[in-house]
Coordinates of C-alpha atoms and ligand atoms in Angstrom, one line a residue:
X857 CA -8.5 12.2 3.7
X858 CA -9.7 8.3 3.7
X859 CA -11.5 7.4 6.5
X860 CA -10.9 3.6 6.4
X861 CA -12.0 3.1 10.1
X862 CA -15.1 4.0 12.2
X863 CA -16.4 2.9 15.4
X864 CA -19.0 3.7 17.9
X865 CA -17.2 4.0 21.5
X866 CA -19.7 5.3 23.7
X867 CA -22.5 7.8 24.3
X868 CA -22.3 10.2 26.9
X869 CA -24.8 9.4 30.2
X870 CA -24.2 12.0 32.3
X871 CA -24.4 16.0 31.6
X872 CA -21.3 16.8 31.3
X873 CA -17.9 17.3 29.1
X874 CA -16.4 14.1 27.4
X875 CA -13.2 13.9 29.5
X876 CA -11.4 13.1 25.7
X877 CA -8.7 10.5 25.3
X878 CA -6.4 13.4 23.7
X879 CA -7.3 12.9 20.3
X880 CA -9.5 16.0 18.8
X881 CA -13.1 15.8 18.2
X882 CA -15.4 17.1 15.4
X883 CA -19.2 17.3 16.7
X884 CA -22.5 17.6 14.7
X885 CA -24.8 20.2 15.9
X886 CA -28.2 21.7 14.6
X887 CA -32.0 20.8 14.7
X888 CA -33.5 17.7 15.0
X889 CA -33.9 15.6 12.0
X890 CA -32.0 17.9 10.0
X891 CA -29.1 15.3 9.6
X892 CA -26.3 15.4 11.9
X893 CA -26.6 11.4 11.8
X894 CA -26.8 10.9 8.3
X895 CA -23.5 13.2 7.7
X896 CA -21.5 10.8 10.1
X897 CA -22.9 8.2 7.9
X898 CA -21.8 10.0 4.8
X899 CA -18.4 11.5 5.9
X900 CA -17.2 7.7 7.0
X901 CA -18.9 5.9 4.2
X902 CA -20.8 3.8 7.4
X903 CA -24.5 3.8 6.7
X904 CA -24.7 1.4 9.7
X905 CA -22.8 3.5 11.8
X906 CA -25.1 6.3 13.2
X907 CA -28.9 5.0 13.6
X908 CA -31.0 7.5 11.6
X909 CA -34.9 7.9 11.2
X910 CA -37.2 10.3 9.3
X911 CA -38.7 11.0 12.6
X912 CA -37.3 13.8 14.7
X913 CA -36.0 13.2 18.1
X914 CA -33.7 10.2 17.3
X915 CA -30.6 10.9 19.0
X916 CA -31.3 11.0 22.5
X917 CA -27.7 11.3 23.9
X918 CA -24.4 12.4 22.9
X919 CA -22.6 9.7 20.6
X920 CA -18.7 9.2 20.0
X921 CA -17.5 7.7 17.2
X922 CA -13.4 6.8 16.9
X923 CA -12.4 7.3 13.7
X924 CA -9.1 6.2 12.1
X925 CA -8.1 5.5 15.8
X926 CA -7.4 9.8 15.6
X927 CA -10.1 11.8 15.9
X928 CA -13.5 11.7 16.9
X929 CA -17.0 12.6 15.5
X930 CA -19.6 13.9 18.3
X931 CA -23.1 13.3 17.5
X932 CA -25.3 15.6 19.4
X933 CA -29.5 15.1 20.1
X934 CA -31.2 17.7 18.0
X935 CA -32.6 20.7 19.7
X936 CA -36.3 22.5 18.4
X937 CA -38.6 19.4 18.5
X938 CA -41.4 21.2 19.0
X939 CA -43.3 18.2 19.5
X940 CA -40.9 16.0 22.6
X941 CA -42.1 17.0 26.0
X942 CA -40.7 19.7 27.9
X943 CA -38.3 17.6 30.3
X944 CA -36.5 15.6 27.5
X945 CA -35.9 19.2 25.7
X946 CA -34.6 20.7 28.3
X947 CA -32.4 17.2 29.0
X948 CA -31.0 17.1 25.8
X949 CA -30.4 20.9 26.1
X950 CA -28.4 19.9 29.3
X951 CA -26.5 17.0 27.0
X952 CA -25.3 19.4 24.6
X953 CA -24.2 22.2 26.7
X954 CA -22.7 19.8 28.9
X955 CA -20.8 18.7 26.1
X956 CA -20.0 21.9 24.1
X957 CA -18.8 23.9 27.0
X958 CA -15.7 21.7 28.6
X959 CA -14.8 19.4 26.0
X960 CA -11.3 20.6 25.9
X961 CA -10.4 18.2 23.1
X962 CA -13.1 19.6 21.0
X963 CA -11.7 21.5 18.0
X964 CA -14.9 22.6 15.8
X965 CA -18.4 22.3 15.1
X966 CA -20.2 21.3 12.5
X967 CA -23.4 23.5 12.4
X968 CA -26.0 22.0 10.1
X969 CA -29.1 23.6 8.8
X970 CA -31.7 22.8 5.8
X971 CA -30.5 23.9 2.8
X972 CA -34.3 24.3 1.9
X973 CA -35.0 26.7 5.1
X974 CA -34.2 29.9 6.5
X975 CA -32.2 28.7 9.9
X976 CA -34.5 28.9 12.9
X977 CA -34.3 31.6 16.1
X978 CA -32.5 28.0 17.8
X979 CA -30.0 28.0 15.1
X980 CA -29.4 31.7 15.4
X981 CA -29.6 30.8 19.2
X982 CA -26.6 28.0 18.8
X983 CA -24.1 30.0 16.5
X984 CA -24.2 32.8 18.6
X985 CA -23.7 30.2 21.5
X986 CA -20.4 29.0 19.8
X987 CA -19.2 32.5 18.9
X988 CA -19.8 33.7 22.7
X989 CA -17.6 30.1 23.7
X990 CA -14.8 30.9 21.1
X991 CA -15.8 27.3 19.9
X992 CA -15.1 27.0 16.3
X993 CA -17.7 26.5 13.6
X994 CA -18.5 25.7 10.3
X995 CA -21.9 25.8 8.8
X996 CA -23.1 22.7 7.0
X997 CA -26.1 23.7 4.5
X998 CA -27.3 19.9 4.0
X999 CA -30.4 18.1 2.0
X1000 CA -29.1 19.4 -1.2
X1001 CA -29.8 17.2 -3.6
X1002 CA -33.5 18.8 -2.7
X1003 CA -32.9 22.2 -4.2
X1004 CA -32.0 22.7 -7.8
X1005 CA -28.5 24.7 -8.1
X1006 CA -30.4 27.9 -8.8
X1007 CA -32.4 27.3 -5.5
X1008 CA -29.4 26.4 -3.6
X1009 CA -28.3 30.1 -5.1
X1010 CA -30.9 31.5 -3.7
X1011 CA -31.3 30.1 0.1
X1012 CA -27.3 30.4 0.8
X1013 CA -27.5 34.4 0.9
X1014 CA -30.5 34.1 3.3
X1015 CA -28.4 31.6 5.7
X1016 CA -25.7 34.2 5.6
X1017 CA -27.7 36.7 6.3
X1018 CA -29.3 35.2 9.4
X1019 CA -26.3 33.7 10.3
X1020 CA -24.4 36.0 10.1
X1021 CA -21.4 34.1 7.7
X1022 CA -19.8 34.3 4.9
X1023 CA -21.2 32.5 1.7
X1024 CA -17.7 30.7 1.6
X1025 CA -17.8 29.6 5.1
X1026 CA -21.0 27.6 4.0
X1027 CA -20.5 23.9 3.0
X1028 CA -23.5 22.5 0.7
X1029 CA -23.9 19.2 1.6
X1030 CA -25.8 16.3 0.9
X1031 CA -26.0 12.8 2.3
X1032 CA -27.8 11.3 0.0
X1033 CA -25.7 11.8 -3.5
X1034 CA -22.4 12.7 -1.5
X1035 CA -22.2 16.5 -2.5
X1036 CA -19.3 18.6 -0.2
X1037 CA -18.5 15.4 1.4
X1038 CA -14.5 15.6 0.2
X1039 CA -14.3 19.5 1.3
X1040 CA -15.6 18.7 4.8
X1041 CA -13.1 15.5 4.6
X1042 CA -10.6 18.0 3.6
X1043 CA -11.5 20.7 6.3
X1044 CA -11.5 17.8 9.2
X1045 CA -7.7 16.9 7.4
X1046 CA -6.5 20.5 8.1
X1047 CA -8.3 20.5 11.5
X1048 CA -6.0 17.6 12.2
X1049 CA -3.5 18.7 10.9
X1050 CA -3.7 22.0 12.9
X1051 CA -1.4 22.9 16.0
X1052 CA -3.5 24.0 18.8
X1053 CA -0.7 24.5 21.0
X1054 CA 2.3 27.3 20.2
X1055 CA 5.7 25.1 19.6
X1056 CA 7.8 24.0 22.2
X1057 CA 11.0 25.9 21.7
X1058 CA 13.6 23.1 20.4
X1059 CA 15.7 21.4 23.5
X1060 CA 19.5 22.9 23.5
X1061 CA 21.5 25.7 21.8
X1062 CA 21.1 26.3 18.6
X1063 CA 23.5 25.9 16.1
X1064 CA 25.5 28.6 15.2
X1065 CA 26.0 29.5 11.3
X1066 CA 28.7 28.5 9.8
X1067 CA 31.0 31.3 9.2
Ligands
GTP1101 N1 -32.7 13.8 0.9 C1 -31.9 13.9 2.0 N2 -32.3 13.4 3.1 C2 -31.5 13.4 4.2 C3 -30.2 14.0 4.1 N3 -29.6 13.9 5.3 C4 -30.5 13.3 6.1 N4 -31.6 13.0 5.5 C5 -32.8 12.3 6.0 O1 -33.4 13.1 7.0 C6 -33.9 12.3 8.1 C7 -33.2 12.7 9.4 O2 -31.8 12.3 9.3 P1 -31.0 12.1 10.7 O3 -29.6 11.9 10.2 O4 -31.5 11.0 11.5 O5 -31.1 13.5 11.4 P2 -30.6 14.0 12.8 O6 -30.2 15.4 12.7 O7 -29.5 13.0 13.3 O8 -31.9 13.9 13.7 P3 -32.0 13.7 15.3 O9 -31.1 12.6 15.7 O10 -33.4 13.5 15.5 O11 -31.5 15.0 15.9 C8 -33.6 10.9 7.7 O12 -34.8 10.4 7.1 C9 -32.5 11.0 6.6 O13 -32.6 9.9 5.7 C10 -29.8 14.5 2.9 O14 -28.7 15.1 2.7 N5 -30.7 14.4 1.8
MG1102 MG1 -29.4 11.9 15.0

């Protein structure tokens, strides 16, 4: 898929779901700073688009971007900032949930996590979160281009494991030299491309074989 269009619409002020303007959504979950931003960036070839920062705690409220005027990408605030007070925690805990839970237009969730980590108790926290909501998932392993390929070899089978995934469900990912960015492309194409509703029987009789 090409994405030859991207634009910021609006972010989300109150705490609840995004009301959707019947075209599905993608939305970018996982810790702060671990690049949810950046990967919007990256997947629509926009380093303008989403505002970034090497400082955790950038994404304060939940961002929509319209992309190819059919689908959109969700940025979410980051949860486990150890350091933001109490109240804007449990704010942007509110913003997410809010989101997540009656989004009806949401088809799947990008969950990212540090290539170079085992995911956190809030990771393991989120994907059970998602599994328990039927949400769809799909875990993005991202900063790649940190880890040498035998590294990377070594730090998928402990994200499975605490996960509790499949090594091919995992996307390796990186922002910065573009690694996995066509298979998530390709993933958000066949998430597109997906029915979510059964077919509508075809209007009349029909047609009787030839005999
Ligand atoms: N090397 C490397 N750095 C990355 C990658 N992705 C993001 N970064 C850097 O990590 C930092 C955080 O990236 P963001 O995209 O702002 O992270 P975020 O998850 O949106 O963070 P919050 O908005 O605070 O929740 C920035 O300094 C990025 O440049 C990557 O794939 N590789
Ligand atoms: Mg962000």
């Amino acid at each position: 898929m090409t994405i030859n269009k991207s634009k910021f619409v609006a972010s989300l002020s109150g705490f609840g779901p995004f009301p959707g303007q019947g075209m599905p959504e993608i939305a970018m979950a996982g810790k702060s700073n671990v690049g949810k931003s950046s990967l919007i960036n990256n997947l629509t070839g926009n380093s303008h688009l989403a505002r970034t920062s090497a400082e955790p705690g950038k994404t304060r409220l939940v961002n929509l971007y319209r992309i190819n005027e059919a689908f959109f990408l969700v940025d979410l605030p980051g949860y486990g900032f150890a350091r933001a007070p109490k109240q804007e925690k449990q704010k942007w805990a509110a913003m997410i949930e809010g989101y997540l839970r009656g989004s009806e237009h949401l088809r799947r969730v990008f969950q990212l996590v540090d290539i170079r980590h085992a995911p956190t108790e809030d990771d393991q926290l989120m994907v059970e979160y998602l599994r328990h909501y039927g949400i769809p998932f799909t875990v993005v392993a991202t900063k790649a281009d940190k880890l040498s390929k035998a590294q990377r070899g070594r730090s998928i089978p402990v994200i499975c494991r605490t996960l509790g995934v499949q090594p091919w469900e995992v996307m390796v990912h990186s922002s910065k030299d573009g690694t996995g960015r066509d298979r998530l492309l390709e993933l958000i194409e066949g998430e597109l491309n997906e029915k979510t509703e059964p077919a509508e029987p075809e209007a009349g009789t029909p047609e009787q074989p030839d005999i």
